Amino acid sequence: GDGAIELAASPPLRVRGDEAELSLVFRNLLENAVKYSREPVRIRVGIEKARDGRVRVEIADQGIGIPTQELDRIFRRFYR
């Protein structure tokens, strides 16, 4: 719905990377944030330049979360 995503960004920043892959990653994160949130959906996206010159992106939601026993597995390839 309207206002479901709040963007908190610094001035425009440039990143190095494949545009299609970065788009896929962020679209997946946002879709999951919406999919696993209860109404009203509220998602905050923060973008800022880190001290080391990298760009830091944070996506926060009020969703159901990830069960503790799954946390060590979520970054394994093909784990869902």
Short mmCIF file of N, CA, C and O in Angstrom, two decimals:
data_model
loop_
_atom_site.label_atom_id
_atom_site.label_comp_id
_atom_site.label_asym_id
_atom_site.label_seq_id
_atom_site.Cartn_x
_atom_site.Cartn_y
_atom_site.Cartn_z
N GLY A 1 0.81 -1.18 0.00
CA GLY A 1 0.00 0.00 0.00
C GLY A 1 0.85 1.24 0.00
O GLY A 1 2.07 1.19 0.08
N ASP A 2 0.20 2.37 -0.13
CA ASP A 2 0.92 3.64 -0.12
C ASP A 2 1.63 3.83 1.21
O ASP A 2 1.09 3.55 2.26
N GLY A 3 2.88 4.30 1.14
CA GLY A 3 3.65 4.55 2.34
C GLY A 3 4.22 3.32 2.99
O GLY A 3 4.74 3.39 4.09
N ALA A 4 4.13 2.16 2.33
CA ALA A 4 4.63 0.93 2.92
C ALA A 4 6.15 0.92 2.98
O ALA A 4 6.73 0.32 3.86
N ILE A 5 6.79 1.62 2.05
CA ILE A 5 8.25 1.66 2.01
C ILE A 5 8.72 3.08 2.25
O ILE A 5 8.31 4.01 1.56
N GLU A 6 9.57 3.22 3.25
CA GLU A 6 10.17 4.52 3.58
C GLU A 6 11.63 4.47 3.16
O GLU A 6 12.36 3.55 3.54
N LEU A 7 12.07 5.44 2.37
CA LEU A 7 13.45 5.49 1.90
C LEU A 7 14.18 6.59 2.63
O LEU A 7 13.77 7.75 2.60
N ALA A 8 15.27 6.21 3.31
CA ALA A 8 16.13 7.17 3.99
C ALA A 8 17.49 7.10 3.30
O ALA A 8 18.25 6.17 3.53
N ALA A 9 17.75 8.04 2.41
CA ALA A 9 18.97 7.98 1.61
C ALA A 9 19.76 9.27 1.72
O ALA A 9 19.20 10.35 1.88
N SER A 10 21.05 9.12 1.60
CA SER A 10 21.94 10.26 1.53
C SER A 10 21.92 10.76 0.08
O SER A 10 21.18 10.22 -0.74
N PRO A 11 22.73 11.72 -0.27
CA PRO A 11 22.79 12.14 -1.68
C PRO A 11 23.08 10.94 -2.58
O PRO A 11 23.58 9.92 -2.11
N PRO A 12 22.77 11.03 -3.87
CA PRO A 12 22.99 9.90 -4.78
C PRO A 12 24.40 9.32 -4.66
O PRO A 12 25.37 10.06 -4.54
N LEU A 13 24.48 8.01 -4.65
CA LEU A 13 25.76 7.31 -4.52
C LEU A 13 25.95 6.37 -5.69
O LEU A 13 24.99 5.84 -6.23
N ARG A 14 27.20 6.13 -6.06
CA ARG A 14 27.52 5.19 -7.14
C ARG A 14 28.07 3.92 -6.52
O ARG A 14 28.81 3.96 -5.54
N VAL A 15 27.71 2.80 -7.12
CA VAL A 15 28.24 1.51 -6.71
C VAL A 15 28.75 0.77 -7.93
O VAL A 15 28.31 1.01 -9.05
N ARG A 16 29.72 -0.12 -7.69
CA ARG A 16 30.21 -0.97 -8.76
C ARG A 16 29.53 -2.32 -8.63
O ARG A 16 29.45 -2.87 -7.54
N GLY A 17 29.04 -2.83 -9.72
CA GLY A 17 28.39 -4.13 -9.70
C GLY A 17 27.54 -4.31 -10.93
O GLY A 17 27.31 -3.38 -11.70
N ASP A 18 27.06 -5.51 -11.09
CA ASP A 18 26.19 -5.83 -12.21
C ASP A 18 24.78 -5.32 -11.91
O ASP A 18 24.17 -5.72 -10.91
N GLU A 19 24.27 -4.44 -12.74
CA GLU A 19 22.97 -3.82 -12.48
C GLU A 19 21.85 -4.85 -12.36
O GLU A 19 21.01 -4.76 -11.47
N ALA A 20 21.85 -5.85 -13.25
CA ALA A 20 20.79 -6.86 -13.21
C ALA A 20 20.86 -7.68 -11.93
O ALA A 20 19.83 -7.97 -11.32
N GLU A 21 22.06 -8.06 -11.51
CA GLU A 21 22.20 -8.86 -10.29
C GLU A 21 21.83 -8.06 -9.05
O GLU A 21 21.16 -8.56 -8.16
N LEU A 22 22.27 -6.81 -8.99
CA LEU A 22 21.93 -5.96 -7.85
C LEU A 22 20.41 -5.73 -7.80
O LEU A 22 19.81 -5.78 -6.73
N SER A 23 19.81 -5.51 -8.95
CA SER A 23 18.36 -5.33 -9.02
C SER A 23 17.65 -6.57 -8.50
O SER A 23 16.70 -6.47 -7.72
N LEU A 24 18.11 -7.74 -8.90
CA LEU A 24 17.51 -9.00 -8.46
C LEU A 24 17.61 -9.17 -6.95
O LEU A 24 16.64 -9.53 -6.28
N VAL A 25 18.78 -8.87 -6.39
CA VAL A 25 18.99 -9.00 -4.94
C VAL A 25 18.05 -8.09 -4.17
O VAL A 25 17.35 -8.52 -3.25
N PHE A 26 18.00 -6.82 -4.55
CA PHE A 26 17.18 -5.87 -3.80
C PHE A 26 15.69 -6.12 -4.01
O PHE A 26 14.90 -5.99 -3.08
N ARG A 27 15.30 -6.50 -5.20
CA ARG A 27 13.90 -6.84 -5.45
C ARG A 27 13.49 -8.03 -4.58
O ARG A 27 12.42 -8.04 -3.97
N ASN A 28 14.37 -9.04 -4.50
CA ASN A 28 14.08 -10.23 -3.68
C ASN A 28 13.94 -9.84 -2.20
O ASN A 28 13.02 -10.29 -1.52
N LEU A 29 14.85 -9.03 -1.70
CA LEU A 29 14.78 -8.60 -0.30
C LEU A 29 13.49 -7.83 -0.02
O LEU A 29 12.83 -8.06 1.00
N LEU A 30 13.12 -6.92 -0.90
CA LEU A 30 11.90 -6.13 -0.69
C LEU A 30 10.64 -6.99 -0.82
O LEU A 30 9.71 -6.84 -0.03
N GLU A 31 10.63 -7.89 -1.80
CA GLU A 31 9.46 -8.77 -1.96
C GLU A 31 9.28 -9.66 -0.73
O GLU A 31 8.16 -9.86 -0.26
N ASN A 32 10.38 -10.18 -0.20
CA ASN A 32 10.29 -11.01 1.01
C ASN A 32 9.85 -10.18 2.21
O ASN A 32 9.08 -10.66 3.05
N ALA A 33 10.33 -8.96 2.30
CA ALA A 33 9.92 -8.09 3.42
C ALA A 33 8.42 -7.86 3.37
O ALA A 33 7.74 -7.89 4.41
N VAL A 34 7.87 -7.66 2.19
CA VAL A 34 6.42 -7.45 2.05
C VAL A 34 5.69 -8.76 2.30
O VAL A 34 4.70 -8.81 3.05
N LYS A 35 6.16 -9.84 1.69
CA LYS A 35 5.49 -11.14 1.77
C LYS A 35 5.35 -11.65 3.20
O LYS A 35 4.33 -12.22 3.57
N TYR A 36 6.37 -11.42 4.02
CA TYR A 36 6.36 -11.98 5.37
C TYR A 36 6.03 -10.95 6.44
O TYR A 36 6.30 -11.16 7.62
N SER A 37 5.43 -9.84 6.03
CA SER A 37 4.99 -8.82 6.99
C SER A 37 3.48 -8.88 7.15
O SER A 37 2.76 -9.23 6.23
N ARG A 38 3.04 -8.53 8.32
CA ARG A 38 1.60 -8.40 8.57
C ARG A 38 1.19 -6.96 8.28
O ARG A 38 2.00 -6.06 8.29
N GLU A 39 -0.09 -6.78 8.07
CA GLU A 39 -0.62 -5.42 7.83
C GLU A 39 -0.56 -4.62 9.11
O GLU A 39 -0.81 -5.18 10.17
N PRO A 40 -0.30 -3.37 9.10
CA PRO A 40 0.14 -2.61 7.94
C PRO A 40 1.62 -2.87 7.66
O PRO A 40 2.44 -2.94 8.58
N VAL A 41 1.95 -3.03 6.40
CA VAL A 41 3.33 -3.29 5.99
C VAL A 41 4.13 -2.00 6.10
O VAL A 41 3.74 -0.96 5.57
N ARG A 42 5.23 -2.07 6.81
CA ARG A 42 6.14 -0.92 6.97
C ARG A 42 7.57 -1.43 6.75
O ARG A 42 8.05 -2.25 7.53
N ILE A 43 8.20 -0.92 5.72
CA ILE A 43 9.57 -1.33 5.39
C ILE A 43 10.42 -0.06 5.31
O ILE A 43 10.02 0.93 4.69
N ARG A 44 11.58 -0.10 5.95
CA ARG A 44 12.49 1.04 5.92
C ARG A 44 13.74 0.64 5.14
O ARG A 44 14.34 -0.40 5.44
N VAL A 45 14.10 1.45 4.16
CA VAL A 45 15.31 1.22 3.38
C VAL A 45 16.26 2.38 3.66
O VAL A 45 15.92 3.54 3.41
N GLY A 46 17.41 2.07 4.20
CA GLY A 46 18.42 3.08 4.48
C GLY A 46 19.62 2.88 3.58
O GLY A 46 20.07 1.75 3.38
N ILE A 47 20.11 3.96 3.00
CA ILE A 47 21.27 3.91 2.11
C ILE A 47 22.22 5.01 2.55
O ILE A 47 21.82 6.17 2.67
N GLU A 48 23.48 4.62 2.79
CA GLU A 48 24.46 5.62 3.20
C GLU A 48 25.86 5.18 2.79
O GLU A 48 26.12 4.00 2.57
N LYS A 49 26.75 6.15 2.69
CA LYS A 49 28.14 5.86 2.39
C LYS A 49 28.84 5.52 3.70
O LYS A 49 28.78 6.29 4.66
N ALA A 50 29.48 4.36 3.74
CA ALA A 50 30.21 3.94 4.93
C ALA A 50 31.57 4.63 5.00
O ALA A 50 32.05 5.18 4.00
N ARG A 51 32.19 4.57 6.14
CA ARG A 51 33.49 5.22 6.33
C ARG A 51 34.57 4.68 5.41
O ARG A 51 35.48 5.39 5.03
N ASP A 52 34.47 3.39 5.06
CA ASP A 52 35.50 2.79 4.21
C ASP A 52 35.23 3.01 2.71
O ASP A 52 35.92 2.45 1.87
N GLY A 53 34.23 3.84 2.38
CA GLY A 53 33.94 4.16 0.99
C GLY A 53 32.89 3.26 0.35
O GLY A 53 32.44 3.52 -0.75
N ARG A 54 32.50 2.20 1.03
CA ARG A 54 31.45 1.32 0.50
C ARG A 54 30.10 1.98 0.70
O ARG A 54 29.95 2.94 1.45
N VAL A 55 29.09 1.42 0.04
CA VAL A 55 27.73 1.88 0.22
C VAL A 55 27.02 0.86 1.10
O VAL A 55 27.07 -0.34 0.85
N ARG A 56 26.38 1.33 2.15
CA ARG A 56 25.68 0.46 3.09
C ARG A 56 24.18 0.58 2.85
O ARG A 56 23.63 1.69 2.83
N VAL A 57 23.53 -0.56 2.64
CA VAL A 57 22.09 -0.61 2.44
C VAL A 57 21.49 -1.46 3.55
O VAL A 57 21.96 -2.56 3.81
N GLU A 58 20.48 -0.94 4.21
CA GLU A 58 19.79 -1.67 5.26
C GLU A 58 18.30 -1.71 4.95
O GLU A 58 17.70 -0.68 4.65
N ILE A 59 17.74 -2.91 4.97
CA ILE A 59 16.30 -3.07 4.75
C ILE A 59 15.74 -3.67 6.03
O ILE A 59 16.14 -4.74 6.46
N ALA A 60 14.83 -2.93 6.66
CA ALA A 60 14.25 -3.36 7.94
C ALA A 60 12.73 -3.45 7.80
O ALA A 60 12.11 -2.61 7.15
N ASP A 61 12.16 -4.48 8.41
CA ASP A 61 10.71 -4.64 8.38
C ASP A 61 10.23 -5.14 9.73
O ASP A 61 11.01 -5.40 10.63
N GLN A 62 8.93 -5.27 9.85
CA GLN A 62 8.32 -5.77 11.08
C GLN A 62 7.73 -7.15 10.83
O GLN A 62 6.70 -7.51 11.38
N GLY A 63 8.40 -7.94 10.00
CA GLY A 63 7.90 -9.25 9.59
C GLY A 63 8.03 -10.30 10.67
O GLY A 63 8.41 -10.03 11.81
N ILE A 64 7.75 -11.53 10.27
CA ILE A 64 7.73 -12.65 11.21
C ILE A 64 9.12 -13.09 11.65
O ILE A 64 9.26 -13.81 12.61
N GLY A 65 10.14 -12.67 10.92
CA GLY A 65 11.50 -13.02 11.29
C GLY A 65 11.91 -14.42 10.85
O GLY A 65 11.15 -15.13 10.22
N ILE A 66 13.13 -14.78 11.20
CA ILE A 66 13.68 -16.08 10.85
C ILE A 66 13.89 -16.86 12.13
O ILE A 66 14.51 -16.35 13.07
N PRO A 67 13.36 -18.08 12.20
CA PRO A 67 13.54 -18.88 13.42
C PRO A 67 15.03 -19.03 13.76
O PRO A 67 15.87 -19.18 12.87
N THR A 68 15.35 -18.99 15.04
CA THR A 68 16.73 -19.07 15.51
C THR A 68 17.47 -20.26 14.91
O THR A 68 18.63 -20.13 14.50
N GLN A 69 16.82 -21.42 14.83
CA GLN A 69 17.50 -22.61 14.32
C GLN A 69 17.82 -22.52 12.83
O GLN A 69 18.61 -23.30 12.32
N GLU A 70 17.25 -21.54 12.12
CA GLU A 70 17.50 -21.37 10.69
C GLU A 70 18.62 -20.37 10.41
O GLU A 70 19.16 -20.33 9.31
N LEU A 71 18.97 -19.54 11.39
CA LEU A 71 19.90 -18.44 11.15
C LEU A 71 21.25 -18.88 10.61
O LEU A 71 21.83 -18.21 9.76
N ASP A 72 21.78 -20.01 11.08
CA ASP A 72 23.10 -20.44 10.62
C ASP A 72 23.04 -21.03 9.21
O ASP A 72 24.05 -21.24 8.58
N ARG A 73 21.86 -21.27 8.68
CA ARG A 73 21.71 -21.89 7.36
C ARG A 73 21.30 -20.93 6.25
O ARG A 73 21.41 -21.28 5.08
N ILE A 74 20.83 -19.76 6.58
CA ILE A 74 20.20 -18.91 5.57
C ILE A 74 21.15 -18.46 4.46
O ILE A 74 20.69 -18.10 3.38
N PHE A 75 22.45 -18.46 4.69
CA PHE A 75 23.37 -18.03 3.64
C PHE A 75 23.98 -19.19 2.87
O PHE A 75 24.82 -18.99 2.02
N ARG A 76 23.52 -20.40 3.14
CA ARG A 76 23.96 -21.53 2.35
C ARG A 76 23.32 -21.48 0.97
O ARG A 76 22.14 -21.15 0.84
N ARG A 77 24.08 -21.83 0.00
CA ARG A 77 23.57 -21.81 -1.37
C ARG A 77 22.39 -22.77 -1.49
O ARG A 77 22.44 -23.89 -1.01
N PHE A 78 21.35 -22.31 -2.14
CA PHE A 78 20.13 -23.06 -2.43
C PHE A 78 19.28 -23.35 -1.21
O PHE A 78 18.26 -24.01 -1.33
N TYR A 79 19.66 -22.88 -0.02
CA TYR A 79 18.82 -23.10 1.16
C TYR A 79 17.66 -22.12 1.12
O TYR A 79 17.83 -20.95 0.81
N ARG A 80 16.48 -22.59 1.44
CA ARG A 80 15.30 -21.72 1.41
C ARG A 80 14.54 -21.84 2.71
O ARG A 80 14.26 -22.89 3.19
#
